[in-house]
Coordinates of C-alpha atoms in Angstrom, one line a residue:
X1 CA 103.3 106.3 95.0
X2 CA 104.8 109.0 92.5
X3 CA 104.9 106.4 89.6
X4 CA 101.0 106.0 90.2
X5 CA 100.2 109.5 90.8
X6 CA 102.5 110.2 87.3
X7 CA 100.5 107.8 85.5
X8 CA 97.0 109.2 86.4
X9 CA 98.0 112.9 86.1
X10 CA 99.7 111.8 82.3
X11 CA 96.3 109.9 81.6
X12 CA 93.9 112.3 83.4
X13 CA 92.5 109.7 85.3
X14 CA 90.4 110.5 88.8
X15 CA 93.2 107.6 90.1
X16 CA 93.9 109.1 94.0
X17 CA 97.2 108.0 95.7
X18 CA 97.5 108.8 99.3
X19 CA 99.9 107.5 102.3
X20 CA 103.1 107.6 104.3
X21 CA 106.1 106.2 103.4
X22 CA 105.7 102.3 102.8
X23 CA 101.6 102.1 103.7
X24 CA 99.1 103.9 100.8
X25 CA 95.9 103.8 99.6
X26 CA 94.7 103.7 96.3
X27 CA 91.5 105.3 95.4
X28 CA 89.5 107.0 92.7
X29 CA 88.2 110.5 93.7
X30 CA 89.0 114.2 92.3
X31 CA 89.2 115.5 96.2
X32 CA 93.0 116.5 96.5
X33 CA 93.1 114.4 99.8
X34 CA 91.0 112.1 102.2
X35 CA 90.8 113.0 105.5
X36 CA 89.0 109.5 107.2
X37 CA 86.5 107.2 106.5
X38 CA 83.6 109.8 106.0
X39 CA 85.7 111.7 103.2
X40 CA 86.0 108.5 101.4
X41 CA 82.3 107.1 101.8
X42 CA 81.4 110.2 100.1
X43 CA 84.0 110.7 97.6
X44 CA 85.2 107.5 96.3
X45 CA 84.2 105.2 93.8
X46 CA 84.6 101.9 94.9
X47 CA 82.7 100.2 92.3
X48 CA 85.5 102.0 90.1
X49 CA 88.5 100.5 92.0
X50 CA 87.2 96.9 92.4
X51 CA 87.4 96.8 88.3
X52 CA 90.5 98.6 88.7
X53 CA 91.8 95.3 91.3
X54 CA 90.3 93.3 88.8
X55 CA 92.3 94.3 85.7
X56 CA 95.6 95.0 87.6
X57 CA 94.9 91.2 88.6
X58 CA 94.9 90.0 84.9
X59 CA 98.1 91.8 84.4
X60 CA 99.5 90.0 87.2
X61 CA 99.3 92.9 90.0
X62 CA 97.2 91.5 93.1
X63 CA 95.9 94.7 94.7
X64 CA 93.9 94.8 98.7
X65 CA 89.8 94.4 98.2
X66 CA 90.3 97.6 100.4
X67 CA 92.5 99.9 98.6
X68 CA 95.5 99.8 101.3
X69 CA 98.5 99.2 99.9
X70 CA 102.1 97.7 101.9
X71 CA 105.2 98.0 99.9
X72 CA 107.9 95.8 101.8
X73 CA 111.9 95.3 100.9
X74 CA 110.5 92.0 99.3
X75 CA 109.4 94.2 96.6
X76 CA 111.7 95.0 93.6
X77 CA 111.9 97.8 91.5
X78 CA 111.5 95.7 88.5
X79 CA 108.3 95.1 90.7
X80 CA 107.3 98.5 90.9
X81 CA 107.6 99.1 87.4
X82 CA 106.2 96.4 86.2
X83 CA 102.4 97.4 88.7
X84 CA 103.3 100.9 87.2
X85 CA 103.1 99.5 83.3
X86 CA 100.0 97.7 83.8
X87 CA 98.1 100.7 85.6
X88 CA 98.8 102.7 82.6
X89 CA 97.5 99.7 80.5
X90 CA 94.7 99.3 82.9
X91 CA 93.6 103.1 83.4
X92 CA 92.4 104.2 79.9
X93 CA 90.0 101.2 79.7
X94 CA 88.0 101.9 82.9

């Protein structure tokens, strides 16, 4: 989660990162923090994220329809860097 948030604070992006310990969710928003599902109806931009999925996907990151992210000790860290590297390759084009 800190390698996201660090890559969306360096790049100024609205890119939200939210969770506890291995479950998060990605979103774009400037709130601080969502609260439940009305917070993110309101907040969010979903359209946003689905073209964020979408170019993560081209650089070979397969993110949830839904935001929710699962890390699991099947990931690596070579993993983790490599969905960090292409969000900062993916932020500054959406």
């Amino acid at each position: 989660m800190e390698g996201l948030r660090d890559i969306s604070k360096s790049l100024e992006s609205d890119l939200h990162v939210q969770g506890v310990g291995s479950v998060f969710a990605i979103s774009f928003t400037t709130r601080q923090e969502i609260t439940n599902w009305r917070d993110h109806a309101r907040n969010c931009d979903d359209d946003k994220y689905q073209q964020f999925a979408k170019e993560m996907l081209k650089q070979g990151i397969r993110l949830s329809s839904n935001g929710r992210t699962h890390l699991s000790s099947a990931h690596t860290y070579e993993d983790l860097d490599k969905t960090i590297a292409a969000a900062a390759a993916v932020l500054p084009t959406l």
